[in-house]
PDB file of C-alpha atoms in Angstrom:
ATOM      1  CA  MET Y1464     -15.643   4.323   6.104  1.00 64.00           C
ATOM      2  CA  GLN Y1465     -17.942   4.723   9.052  1.00 75.00           C
ATOM      3  CA  ASN Y1466     -19.421   1.209   8.522  1.00 81.00           C
ATOM      4  CA  LYS Y1467     -15.918  -0.321   9.164  1.00 80.00           C
ATOM      5  CA  ILE Y1468     -15.879   1.076  12.784  1.00 82.00           C
ATOM      6  CA  PRO Y1469     -17.153  -1.413  15.414  1.00 87.00           C
ATOM      7  CA  GLN Y1470     -20.309  -0.255  17.239  1.00 92.00           C
ATOM      8  CA  PHE Y1471     -18.980  -0.858  20.723  1.00 92.00           C
ATOM      9  CA  GLU Y1472     -22.169   0.429  22.366  1.00 92.00           C
ATOM     10  CA  LYS Y1473     -23.925  -2.705  21.025  1.00 94.00           C
ATOM     11  CA  ILE Y1474     -21.567  -5.027  22.853  1.00 96.00           C
ATOM     12  CA  ASP Y1475     -23.463  -5.761  26.059  1.00 96.00           C
ATOM     13  CA  VAL Y1476     -22.619  -9.388  26.713  1.00 97.00           C
ATOM     14  CA  PRO Y1477     -20.163 -10.490  29.499  1.00 98.00           C
ATOM     15  CA  ALA Y1478     -16.572 -10.109  28.277  1.00 98.00           C
ATOM     16  CA  TYR Y1479     -13.192 -11.537  29.280  1.00 98.00           C
ATOM     17  CA  VAL Y1480     -10.633  -9.365  27.596  1.00 98.00           C
ATOM     18  CA  VAL Y1481      -6.942 -10.212  27.437  1.00 98.00           C
ATOM     19  CA  ALA Y1482      -4.357  -7.682  26.374  1.00 98.00           C
ATOM     20  CA  SER Y1483      -0.650  -6.909  26.564  1.00 97.00           C
ATOM     21  CA  TYR Y1484       1.386  -3.712  26.216  1.00 98.00           C
ATOM     22  CA  SER Y1485       3.645  -5.224  23.626  1.00 96.00           C
ATOM     23  CA  ASN Y1486       1.524  -6.421  20.635  1.00 94.00           C
ATOM     24  CA  THR Y1487       1.943  -3.575  18.189  1.00 93.00           C
ATOM     25  CA  LEU Y1488      -0.790  -5.145  16.043  1.00 91.00           C
ATOM     26  CA  HIS Y1489      -3.504  -5.780  18.607  1.00 94.00           C
ATOM     27  CA  THR Y1490      -2.750  -3.746  21.770  1.00 96.00           C
ATOM     28  CA  ALA Y1491      -4.458  -0.482  20.782  1.00 96.00           C
ATOM     29  CA  GLY Y1492      -7.641  -2.151  19.448  1.00 95.00           C
ATOM     30  CA  THR Y1493      -8.014  -4.450  22.406  1.00 97.00           C
ATOM     31  CA  PHE Y1494      -7.794  -1.657  24.972  1.00 97.00           C
ATOM     32  CA  ARG Y1495     -10.069   0.585  22.880  1.00 96.00           C
ATOM     33  CA  ALA Y1496     -12.756  -2.226  22.705  1.00 96.00           C
ATOM     34  CA  TRP Y1497     -12.510  -2.827  26.502  1.00 96.00           C
ATOM     35  CA  ARG Y1498     -12.932   0.936  27.152  1.00 96.00           C
ATOM     36  CA  ARG Y1499     -15.866   1.531  24.889  1.00 96.00           C
ATOM     37  CA  MET Y1500     -17.930  -1.691  25.054  1.00 96.00           C
ATOM     38  CA  ALA Y1501     -21.286  -1.228  26.783  1.00 97.00           C
ATOM     39  CA  SER Y1502     -21.154  -4.439  28.874  1.00 97.00           C
ATOM     40  CA  GLU Y1503     -21.358  -3.942  32.623  1.00 95.00           C
ATOM     41  CA  ASP Y1504     -19.870  -7.426  33.092  1.00 97.00           C
ATOM     42  CA  LYS Y1505     -16.389  -7.005  31.625  1.00 98.00           C
ATOM     43  CA  TRP Y1506     -13.001  -8.122  32.912  1.00 98.00           C
ATOM     44  CA  LEU Y1507      -9.521  -7.096  31.700  1.00 98.00           C
ATOM     45  CA  ARG Y1508      -6.382  -9.117  32.218  1.00 98.00           C
ATOM     46  CA  ILE Y1509      -3.080  -7.532  31.036  1.00 98.00           C
ATOM     47  CA  HIS Y1510      -0.263 -10.012  30.803  1.00 98.00           C
ATOM     48  CA  ASN Y1511       3.526  -9.578  30.287  1.00 97.00           C
ATOM     49  CA  SER Y1512       4.238 -11.832  27.309  1.00 96.00           C
ATOM     50  CA  GLN Y1513       3.136 -12.581  23.774  1.00 94.00           C
ATOM     51  CA  GLU Y1514      -0.519 -13.670  23.427  1.00 94.00           C
ATOM     52  CA  TRP Y1515      -0.106 -17.354  22.448  1.00 93.00           C
ATOM     53  CA  PRO Y1516       2.115 -18.530  25.308  1.00 94.00           C
ATOM     54  CA  ASP Y1517      -0.226 -16.714  27.687  1.00 96.00           C
ATOM     55  CA  TYR Y1518      -3.484 -18.053  26.241  1.00 94.00           C
ATOM     56  CA  TYR Y1519      -2.351 -21.630  26.465  1.00 95.00           C
ATOM     57  CA  ASP Y1520      -0.887 -21.485  29.928  1.00 96.00           C
ATOM     58  CA  GLU Y1521      -2.851 -23.939  32.013  1.00 97.00           C
ATOM     59  CA  THR Y1522      -3.574 -21.443  34.808  1.00 97.00           C
ATOM     60  CA  ASN Y1523      -4.984 -18.998  32.319  1.00 97.00           C
ATOM     61  CA  THR Y1524      -7.128 -21.507  30.450  1.00 97.00           C
ATOM     62  CA  GLU Y1525      -8.653 -22.558  33.803  1.00 98.00           C
ATOM     63  CA  ASP Y1526      -9.299 -18.894  34.650  1.00 98.00           C
ATOM     64  CA  LEU Y1527     -11.155 -18.497  31.378  1.00 98.00           C
ATOM     65  CA  ARG Y1528     -13.048 -21.711  31.988  1.00 98.00           C
ATOM     66  CA  ARG Y1529     -14.324 -20.281  35.326  1.00 98.00           C
ATOM     67  CA  PHE Y1530     -15.672 -17.248  33.409  1.00 98.00           C
ATOM     68  CA  PHE Y1531     -17.545 -19.398  30.890  1.00 98.00           C
ATOM     69  CA  ASP Y1532     -18.805 -21.816  33.568  1.00 98.00           C
ATOM     70  CA  HIS Y1533     -20.222 -18.828  35.525  1.00 98.00           C
ATOM     71  CA  PHE Y1534     -21.944 -17.032  32.650  1.00 98.00           C
ATOM     72  CA  LEU Y1535     -22.814 -19.962  30.335  1.00 97.00           C
ATOM     73  CA  LYS Y1536     -23.597 -22.712  32.879  1.00 97.00           C
ATOM     74  CA  GLY Y1537     -24.662 -20.538  35.778  1.00 97.00           C
ATOM     75  CA  GLU Y1538     -22.162 -22.041  38.165  1.00 97.00           C
ATOM     76  CA  ASP Y1539     -21.746 -20.302  41.506  1.00 96.00           C
ATOM     77  CA  ASN Y1540     -17.910 -20.465  41.386  1.00 97.00           C
ATOM     78  CA  GLY Y1541     -17.058 -17.051  42.813  1.00 96.00           C
ATOM     79  CA  TRP Y1542     -16.178 -15.518  39.459  1.00 98.00           C
ATOM     80  CA  GLU Y1543     -18.013 -12.326  40.303  1.00 96.00           C
ATOM     81  CA  ARG Y1544     -15.402 -11.665  43.079  1.00 97.00           C
ATOM     82  CA  THR Y1545     -12.610 -11.635  40.456  1.00 98.00           C
ATOM     83  CA  ALA Y1546     -11.052  -8.121  40.232  1.00 98.00           C
ATOM     84  CA  ARG Y1547     -12.378  -6.297  37.235  1.00 98.00           C
ATOM     85  CA  VAL Y1548      -8.826  -5.479  36.158  1.00 98.00           C
ATOM     86  CA  ARG Y1549      -5.677  -7.489  36.592  1.00 98.00           C
ATOM     87  CA  TYR Y1550      -2.658  -5.702  35.122  1.00 98.00           C
ATOM     88  CA  SER Y1551       1.080  -6.290  34.855  1.00 98.00           C
ATOM     89  CA  LEU Y1552       4.128  -4.124  35.383  1.00 98.00           C
ATOM     90  CA  LEU Y1553       7.109  -4.704  33.175  1.00 98.00           C
ATOM     91  CA  ASP Y1554      10.575  -4.283  34.628  1.00 97.00           C
ATOM     92  CA  LEU Y1555      12.692  -5.329  31.651  1.00 97.00           C
ATOM     93  CA  GLU Y1556      15.339  -6.570  34.082  1.00 95.00           C
ATOM     94  CA  GLY Y1557      13.645  -9.755  35.343  1.00 94.00           C
ATOM     95  CA  GLY Y1558      11.319  -8.241  37.929  1.00 95.00           C
ATOM     96  CA  ASP Y1559       7.938  -8.249  36.150  1.00 97.00           C
ATOM     97  CA  ARG Y1560       4.795  -8.299  38.290  1.00 97.00           C
ATOM     98  CA  VAL Y1561       1.567  -9.798  37.003  1.00 97.00           C
ATOM     99  CA  ASN Y1562      -2.063 -10.066  38.100  1.00 97.00           C
ATOM    100  CA  ILE Y1563      -2.122  -6.890  40.085  1.00 98.00           C
ATOM    101  CA  PRO Y1564      -5.808  -6.305  41.034  1.00 98.00           C
ATOM    102  CA  ALA Y1565      -7.582  -3.046  40.325  1.00 98.00           C
ATOM    103  CA  GLU Y1566     -11.132  -1.797  39.822  1.00 97.00           C
ATOM    104  CA  GLN Y1567     -10.256   0.110  36.662  1.00 97.00           C
ATOM    105  CA  PHE Y1568      -7.554   0.811  34.159  1.00 97.00           C
ATOM    106  CA  PRO Y1569      -5.631   2.877  34.693  1.00 97.00           C
ATOM    107  CA  PRO Y1570      -5.813   2.251  38.470  1.00 97.00           C
ATOM    108  CA  GLY Y1571      -7.393   4.953  40.497  1.00 96.00           C
ATOM    109  CA  ASP Y1572      -4.119   6.125  42.017  1.00 96.00           C
ATOM    110  CA  VAL Y1573      -2.602   7.283  38.686  1.00 98.00           C
ATOM    111  CA  THR Y1574      -2.012  10.916  37.982  1.00 98.00           C
ATOM    112  CA  LEU Y1575      -1.546  12.219  34.439  1.00 98.00           C
ATOM    113  CA  THR Y1576       1.776  14.053  34.609  1.00 98.00           C
ATOM    114  CA  LYS Y1577       3.247  16.296  31.939  1.00 98.00           C
ATOM    115  CA  TYR Y1578       6.965  16.148  31.120  1.00 98.00           C
ATOM    116  CA  TYR Y1579       7.941  19.105  28.989  1.00 98.00           C
ATOM    117  CA  LEU Y1580      10.505  18.984  26.184  1.00 98.00           C
ATOM    118  CA  ASP Y1581      13.441  21.298  26.496  1.00 98.00           C
ATOM    119  CA  GLY Y1582      15.127  21.747  23.098  1.00 97.00           C
ATOM    120  CA  ARG Y1583      18.200  23.361  24.611  1.00 97.00           C
ATOM    121  CA  SER Y1584      19.148  20.656  27.107  1.00 97.00           C
ATOM    122  CA  ARG Y1585      17.314  17.727  25.320  1.00 98.00           C
ATOM    123  CA  THR Y1586      15.692  16.838  28.635  1.00 98.00           C
ATOM    124  CA  LEU Y1587      12.199  16.281  29.902  1.00 98.00           C
ATOM    125  CA  ALA Y1588      11.208  18.459  32.893  1.00 96.00           C
ATOM    126  CA  ALA Y1589       8.240  18.894  35.177  1.00 95.00           C
ATOM    127  CA  ALA Y1590       7.936  22.633  34.294  1.00 96.00           C
ATOM    128  CA  ALA Y1591       7.649  24.083  30.841  1.00 97.00           C
ATOM    129  CA  PRO Y1592      10.782  25.997  29.737  1.00 97.00           C
ATOM    130  CA  THR Y1593      10.138  29.729  29.545  1.00 96.00           C
ATOM    131  CA  THR Y1594      12.453  30.105  26.590  1.00 95.00           C
ATOM    132  CA  GLU Y1595      11.404  28.828  23.200  1.00 97.00           C
ATOM    133  CA  ALA Y1596      13.756  26.518  21.291  1.00 98.00           C
ATOM    134  CA  THR Y1597      13.742  24.110  18.428  1.00 98.00           C
ATOM    135  CA  VAL Y1598      15.149  20.713  17.597  1.00 98.00           C
ATOM    136  CA  ALA Y1599      15.379  19.565  13.992  1.00 98.00           C
ATOM    137  CA  TYR Y1600      16.446  16.520  11.998  1.00 98.00           C
ATOM    138  CA  THR Y1601      16.713  15.974   8.272  1.00 97.00           C
ATOM    139  CA  VAL Y1602      14.743  13.084   6.856  1.00 96.00           C
ATOM    140  CA  ASP Y1603      16.965  10.153   5.683  1.00 92.00           C
ATOM    141  CA  SER Y1604      20.003  11.647   7.353  1.00 94.00           C
ATOM    142  CA  ASN Y1605      21.993  10.200  10.288  1.00 95.00           C
ATOM    143  CA  PRO Y1606      20.664  10.885  12.894  1.00 94.00           C
ATOM    144  CA  ASP Y1607      17.131  11.145  11.605  1.00 96.00           C
ATOM    145  CA  LEU Y1608      15.533  11.520  15.043  1.00 97.00           C
ATOM    146  CA  ALA Y1609      15.456  13.736  18.096  1.00 98.00           C
ATOM    147  CA  SER Y1610      15.255  12.455  21.726  1.00 98.00           C
ATOM    148  CA  PHE Y1611      14.677  13.859  25.178  1.00 98.00           C
ATOM    149  CA  VAL Y1612      15.640  12.161  28.456  1.00 98.00           C
ATOM    150  CA  THR Y1613      14.716  12.376  32.150  1.00 98.00           C
ATOM    151  CA  ARG Y1614      16.205  10.545  35.112  1.00 98.00           C
ATOM    152  CA  PHE Y1615      14.123   9.266  38.002  1.00 98.00           C
ATOM    153  CA  ASP Y1616      15.613   9.663  41.490  1.00 96.00           C
ATOM    154  CA  GLN Y1617      13.039   7.442  43.139  1.00 96.00           C
ATOM    155  CA  GLU Y1618      11.003   4.357  42.270  1.00 97.00           C
ATOM    156  CA  THR Y1619       8.536   5.459  39.588  1.00 98.00           C
ATOM    157  CA  VAL Y1620       5.706   3.360  38.085  1.00 98.00           C
ATOM    158  CA  LEU Y1621       3.931   4.245  34.858  1.00 98.00           C
ATOM    159  CA  VAL Y1622       0.652   2.519  34.198  1.00 98.00           C
ATOM    160  CA  GLY Y1623      -2.041   3.722  31.832  1.00 98.00           C
ATOM    161  CA  TYR Y1624      -2.164   5.724  28.593  1.00 98.00           C
ATOM    162  CA  PRO Y1625       0.703   7.972  27.487  1.00 98.00           C
ATOM    163  CA  LYS Y1626       0.229  10.711  24.903  1.00 98.00           C
ATOM    164  CA  ALA Y1627       2.288  13.509  23.410  1.00 98.00           C
ATOM    165  CA  ARG Y1628       1.360  17.043  22.416  1.00 98.00           C
ATOM    166  CA  LEU Y1629       3.936  18.459  20.082  1.00 98.00           C
ATOM    167  CA  TRP Y1630       4.338  21.718  18.163  1.00 98.00           C
ATOM    168  CA  VAL Y1631       5.842  20.799  14.829  1.00 98.00           C
ATOM    169  CA  GLU Y1632       6.861  22.306  11.518  1.00 98.00           C
ATOM    170  CA  ALA Y1633       7.890  20.799   8.186  1.00 97.00           C
ATOM    171  CA  LYS Y1634      10.637  22.542   6.181  1.00 97.00           C
ATOM    172  CA  GLY Y1635      10.672  21.575   2.465  1.00 96.00           C
ATOM    173  CA  HIS Y1636       7.522  19.523   2.448  1.00 97.00           C
ATOM    174  CA  ASP Y1637       3.736  19.920   3.132  1.00 96.00           C
ATOM    175  CA  ASP Y1638       3.303  16.955   5.459  1.00 97.00           C
ATOM    176  CA  MET Y1639       5.026  14.849   8.188  1.00 97.00           C
ATOM    177  CA  ASP Y1640       4.810  11.220   9.255  1.00 97.00           C
ATOM    178  CA  LEU Y1641       5.863  11.198  12.893  1.00 98.00           C
ATOM    179  CA  PHE Y1642       6.846   8.149  14.931  1.00 97.00           C
ATOM    180  CA  LEU Y1643       7.246   8.271  18.728  1.00 98.00           C
ATOM    181  CA  LEU Y1644       8.819   5.870  21.191  1.00 98.00           C
ATOM    182  CA  VAL Y1645       8.952   5.920  25.038  1.00 98.00           C
ATOM    183  CA  GLN Y1646      11.987   3.813  26.067  1.00 98.00           C
ATOM    184  CA  LYS Y1647      13.349   2.686  29.413  1.00 98.00           C
ATOM    185  CA  LEU Y1648      17.080   3.215  29.848  1.00 98.00           C
ATOM    186  CA  ASP Y1649      19.234   1.855  32.619  1.00 98.00           C
ATOM    187  CA  ALA Y1650      21.298   4.174  34.861  1.00 97.00           C
ATOM    188  CA  TYR Y1651      24.018   4.263  32.230  1.00 97.00           C
ATOM    189  CA  GLY Y1652      21.760   5.167  29.318  1.00 97.00           C
ATOM    190  CA  THR Y1653      21.489   1.759  27.733  1.00 98.00           C
ATOM    191  CA  PRO Y1654      18.051   0.987  26.239  1.00 97.00           C
ATOM    192  CA  LEU Y1655      16.308  -1.960  27.929  1.00 98.00           C
ATOM    193  CA  GLN Y1656      14.228  -4.494  26.015  1.00 97.00           C
ATOM    194  CA  GLN Y1657      12.456  -7.804  26.659  1.00 96.00           C
ATOM    195  CA  PHE Y1658      11.476 -10.795  24.559  1.00 96.00           C
ATOM    196  CA  THR Y1659       7.810 -11.674  24.788  1.00 96.00           C
ATOM    197  CA  VAL Y1660       8.237 -15.359  23.656  1.00 95.00           C
ATOM    198  CA  PRO Y1661      10.035 -18.171  25.289  1.00 94.00           C
ATOM    199  CA  ASN Y1662      12.319 -18.688  22.269  1.00 92.00           C
ATOM    200  CA  GLN Y1663      15.225 -16.258  22.588  1.00 93.00           C
ATOM    201  CA  GLY Y1664      17.732 -17.959  20.237  1.00 95.00           C
ATOM    202  CA  ALA Y1665      19.863 -16.525  17.496  1.00 96.00           C
ATOM    203  CA  LEU Y1666      17.119 -16.516  14.831  1.00 94.00           C
ATOM    204  CA  ILE Y1667      14.724 -14.549  17.065  1.00 93.00           C
ATOM    205  CA  GLN Y1668      17.455 -12.136  17.851  1.00 95.00           C
ATOM    206  CA  ASP Y1669      17.986 -11.615  14.095  1.00 94.00           C
ATOM    207  CA  VAL Y1670      14.363 -11.111  13.049  1.00 92.00           C
ATOM    208  CA  THR Y1671      13.581  -8.761  15.914  1.00 93.00           C
ATOM    209  CA  GLU Y1672      16.630  -6.602  15.522  1.00 92.00           C
ATOM    210  CA  ARG Y1673      14.734  -4.291  13.174  1.00 88.00           C
ATOM    211  CA  GLY Y1674      11.226  -5.665  13.064  1.00 89.00           C
ATOM    212  CA  ALA Y1675       8.918  -8.454  14.420  1.00 92.00           C
ATOM    213  CA  SER Y1676       7.945  -5.940  17.123  1.00 94.00           C
ATOM    214  CA  ILE Y1677       5.288  -8.191  18.727  1.00 93.00           C
ATOM    215  CA  LEU Y1678       8.109 -10.626  19.650  1.00 95.00           C
ATOM    216  CA  ARG Y1679      10.445  -8.129  21.443  1.00 96.00           C
ATOM    217  CA  TYR Y1680       9.246  -5.261  23.525  1.00 97.00           C
ATOM    218  CA  LYS Y1681      11.255  -2.055  23.078  1.00 97.00           C
ATOM    219  CA  GLY Y1682       8.836   0.513  24.539  1.00 98.00           C
ATOM    220  CA  SER Y1683       5.508   2.302  24.020  1.00 98.00           C
ATOM    221  CA  ASP Y1684       5.117   3.655  20.460  1.00 97.00           C
ATOM    222  CA  GLY Y1685       2.781   5.901  18.612  1.00 97.00           C
ATOM    223  CA  ARG Y1686       2.568   7.437  15.165  1.00 97.00           C
ATOM    224  CA  LEU Y1687       0.602  10.081  13.188  1.00 97.00           C
ATOM    225  CA  ARG Y1688       0.534  11.626   9.712  1.00 97.00           C
ATOM    226  CA  VAL Y1689       0.340  15.320  10.680  1.00 98.00           C
ATOM    227  CA  SER Y1690      -2.151  16.221   7.884  1.00 98.00           C
ATOM    228  CA  MET Y1691      -4.619  13.813   9.726  1.00 97.00           C
ATOM    229  CA  ARG Y1692      -4.248  15.568  13.114  1.00 98.00           C
ATOM    230  CA  HIS Y1693      -7.884  16.628  13.492  1.00 98.00           C
ATOM    231  CA  LEU Y1694      -9.301  15.232  16.758  1.00 98.00           C
ATOM    232  CA  ASP Y1695     -12.745  13.541  17.016  1.00 96.00           C
ATOM    233  CA  PRO Y1696     -14.349  15.385  19.870  1.00 95.00           C
ATOM    234  CA  THR Y1697     -16.955  12.627  20.489  1.00 93.00           C
ATOM    235  CA  VAL Y1698     -14.402  10.013  21.535  1.00 94.00           C
ATOM    236  CA  SER Y1699     -11.248  11.939  22.537  1.00 96.00           C
ATOM    237  CA  THR Y1700     -10.431  12.164  26.142  1.00 96.00           C
ATOM    238  CA  GLU Y1701      -7.680  13.902  28.180  1.00 96.00           C
ATOM    239  CA  GLU Y1702      -6.023  10.476  28.423  1.00 96.00           C
ATOM    240  CA  VAL Y1703      -6.463   9.152  24.867  1.00 98.00           C
ATOM    241  CA  PRO Y1704      -6.730  11.469  21.857  1.00 98.00           C
ATOM    242  CA  ALA Y1705      -8.674   9.964  18.934  1.00 96.00           C
ATOM    243  CA  HIS Y1706      -8.401  11.322  15.360  1.00 97.00           C
ATOM    244  CA  SER Y1707     -11.398  11.632  13.033  1.00 94.00           C
ATOM    245  CA  PHE Y1708      -9.399  10.760   9.817  1.00 93.00           C
ATOM    246  CA  ASP Y1709     -12.070  12.585   7.840  1.00 93.00           C
ATOM    247  CA  ARG Y1710     -10.037  15.438   6.425  1.00 95.00           C
ATOM    248  CA  ILE Y1711      -6.573  16.276   5.215  1.00 97.00           C
ATOM    249  CA  GLU Y1712      -4.898  19.479   6.462  1.00 97.00           C
ATOM    250  CA  LYS Y1713      -1.604  19.991   4.751  1.00 97.00           C
ATOM    251  CA  LEU Y1714       1.135  22.182   6.204  1.00 97.00           C
ATOM    252  CA  SER Y1715       2.161  25.530   4.876  1.00 95.00           C
ATOM    253  CA  ALA Y1716       5.699  26.808   4.531  1.00 93.00           C
ATOM    254  CA  GLY Y1717       6.762  28.179   7.911  1.00 93.00           C
ATOM    255  CA  GLY Y1718       3.549  27.013   9.535  1.00 96.00           C
ATOM    256  CA  VAL Y1719       3.663  25.481  13.042  1.00 98.00           C
ATOM    257  CA  VAL Y1720       0.832  23.218  14.263  1.00 98.00           C
ATOM    258  CA  ASP Y1721       0.190  21.325  17.403  1.00 97.00           C
ATOM    259  CA  VAL Y1722      -0.649  17.599  17.293  1.00 98.00           C
ATOM    260  CA  GLU Y1723      -1.736  15.142  19.900  1.00 98.00           C
ATOM    261  CA  ILE Y1724      -0.436  11.575  19.419  1.00 98.00           C
ATOM    262  CA  ASP Y1725      -1.559   8.610  21.494  1.00 98.00           C
ATOM    263  CA  LEU Y1726       1.003   5.943  22.428  1.00 98.00           C
ATOM    264  CA  LEU Y1727       0.315   2.390  23.307  1.00 98.00           C
ATOM    265  CA  PRO Y1728      -0.755   1.693  26.959  1.00 98.00           C
ATOM    266  CA  ILE Y1729       2.163   1.238  29.278  1.00 98.00           C
ATOM    267  CA  GLY Y1730       2.931  -0.590  32.489  1.00 98.00           C
ATOM    268  CA  LEU Y1731       6.612   0.019  33.382  1.00 98.00           C
ATOM    269  CA  THR Y1732       8.632   0.283  36.525  1.00 98.00           C
ATOM    270  CA  PHE Y1733      11.694   2.557  36.819  1.00 98.00           C
ATOM    271  CA  HIS Y1734      14.133   2.105  39.673  1.00 98.00           C
ATOM    272  CA  PRO Y1735      16.142   4.981  41.095  1.00 98.00           C
ATOM    273  CA  GLY Y1736      18.761   6.229  38.633  1.00 98.00           C
ATOM    274  CA  GLU Y1737      17.056   4.770  35.571  1.00 98.00           C
ATOM    275  CA  GLN Y1738      15.956   6.987  32.741  1.00 98.00           C
ATOM    276  CA  LEU Y1739      13.081   7.530  30.295  1.00 98.00           C
ATOM    277  CA  ARG Y1740      13.823   8.562  26.762  1.00 98.00           C
ATOM    278  CA  LEU Y1741      11.269  10.039  24.339  1.00 98.00           C
ATOM    279  CA  VAL Y1742      12.266   9.562  20.690  1.00 98.00           C
ATOM    280  CA  ILE Y1743      10.691  11.488  17.782  1.00 98.00           C
ATOM    281  CA  SER Y1744      11.505  10.443  14.210  1.00 97.00           C
ATOM    282  CA  GLY Y1745      10.228  10.447  10.668  1.00 96.00           C
ATOM    283  CA  ARG Y1746      10.600   6.694  10.312  1.00 94.00           C
ATOM    284  CA  SER Y1747       9.200   3.660  12.130  1.00 93.00           C
ATOM    285  CA  LEU Y1748      11.385   3.091  15.170  1.00 93.00           C
ATOM    286  CA  LEU Y1749      10.261  -0.576  15.727  1.00 94.00           C
ATOM    287  CA  GLY Y1750      10.343  -1.784  12.155  1.00 90.00           C
ATOM    288  CA  THR Y1751       7.707  -4.298  10.908  1.00 91.00           C
ATOM    289  CA  MET Y1752       5.175  -6.132  13.125  1.00 88.00           C
ATOM    290  CA  MET Y1753       6.137  -9.616  11.899  1.00 86.00           C
ATOM    291  CA  PRO Y1754       9.284 -11.087  10.200  1.00 84.00           C
ATOM    292  CA  GLY Y1755       9.323 -10.843   6.481  1.00 83.00           C
ATOM    293  CA  ASN Y1756       6.864  -7.957   6.256  1.00 87.00           C
ATOM    294  CA  ARG Y1757       7.825  -5.125   3.966  1.00 89.00           C
ATOM    295  CA  GLU Y1758       8.847  -2.018   5.872  1.00 88.00           C
ATOM    296  CA  TYR Y1759       6.645   1.065   5.655  1.00 88.00           C
ATOM    297  CA  VAL Y1760       8.156   3.935   3.632  1.00 89.00           C
ATOM    298  CA  PRO Y1761       7.088   7.233   5.148  1.00 92.00           C
ATOM    299  CA  ALA Y1762       5.829  10.150   3.028  1.00 84.00           C
ATOM    300  CA  ASN Y1763       8.535  12.446   4.316  1.00 94.00           C
ATOM    301  CA  ALA Y1764      10.959  14.841   2.873  1.00 94.00           C
ATOM    302  CA  GLY Y1765      13.037  17.859   3.948  1.00 96.00           C
ATOM    303  CA  GLN Y1766      13.403  18.732   7.580  1.00 97.00           C
ATOM    304  CA  HIS Y1767      11.230  18.120  10.720  1.00 98.00           C
ATOM    305  CA  ILE Y1768      11.246  20.801  13.397  1.00 98.00           C
ATOM    306  CA  VAL Y1769      10.014  20.324  16.947  1.00 98.00           C
ATOM    307  CA  HIS Y1770       9.275  23.461  18.956  1.00 98.00           C
ATOM    308  CA  THR Y1771       9.638  23.569  22.739  1.00 98.00           C
ATOM    309  CA  GLY Y1772       9.084  26.050  25.532  1.00 98.00           C
ATOM    310  CA  GLY Y1773       7.269  29.323  25.810  1.00 97.00           C
ATOM    311  CA  GLU Y1774       4.017  29.501  23.794  1.00 96.00           C
ATOM    312  CA  ARG Y1775       4.884  26.190  22.114  1.00 97.00           C
ATOM    313  CA  ALA Y1776       5.570  23.988  25.125  1.00 98.00           C
ATOM    314  CA  SER Y1777       5.653  20.480  23.723  1.00 98.00           C
ATOM    315  CA  TYR Y1778       5.199  17.745  26.251  1.00 98.00           C
ATOM    316  CA  VAL Y1779       4.689  14.005  26.812  1.00 98.00           C
ATOM    317  CA  GLN Y1780       2.005  13.111  29.299  1.00 98.00           C
ATOM    318  CA  LEU Y1781       2.706   9.960  31.374  1.00 98.00           C
ATOM    319  CA  PRO Y1782       0.433   8.096  33.722  1.00 98.00           C
ATOM    320  CA  VAL Y1783       2.325   8.119  37.024  1.00 98.00           C
ATOM    321  CA  LYS Y1784       1.212   5.850  39.866  1.00 97.00           C
ATOM    322  CA  THR Y1785       1.196   7.792  43.021  1.00 93.00           C
ATOM    323  CA  ALA Y1786       0.638   5.135  45.691  1.00 78.00           C
TER     324      ALA Y1786
END
């Protein structure tokens, strides 16, 4: 298995890396490669659409041409003054911002902020609840998920790497497939979404209703089979947990374990009154990556229990921009 893992430390050539927050097939790997590659001459541009319309936009092809002209032809065209990172912020209401310059990703003015799950009120809070509580759902029931919500009273920008640390238990089974989603809600609680492609007709509406997740952005998602929860200490960071996938640790009856789950990078603006919802489920919340793909059938049974508060203070960690 190890020979299938790219040796990022051997990538030392100049690199122009293009990414988005919304490609559920490519996003995680693209950001991982940009973070780990050894090249000192690397640039990251994070756009707000699907990759093909972005790649073939005339402005962007000319930008890439300047990169190649500089490094392959030796042209003194000012490329070295280009910001090392240019990121986007999604609004989901028509106010996206693109090409925001920064020296790193996440930007230097981002603070990792924990929002603690409260199983009694189903909210997310800045302080961990002192009282322990649990939230449970039964696999294949309706509802088969649990969610927690917070409302922002001022303009709040998230940009960087979200993760969750959850204390979980399986009742009636020895494993859990967990799927997480961070959603933006409007002030009235309605989930906000955004197409990533110019075509927004009836057919695209249909195929993205429960799938084709790279064509319609619904939020930052993550997933983990709990028996594969062991972290790789050589590459895990406080921002991005990385799992070793080299052992299987099944759950015991009544046993509670803590898991860290990375979610796709995020760049999202919340206006006063708008809300953030964390969803936890035993099934894929976004459906398939492309139309026509067969949906994944999770290896779940019984009941999933999420513990909150006290000694088992589950939380979602969000990258909050402070300036």
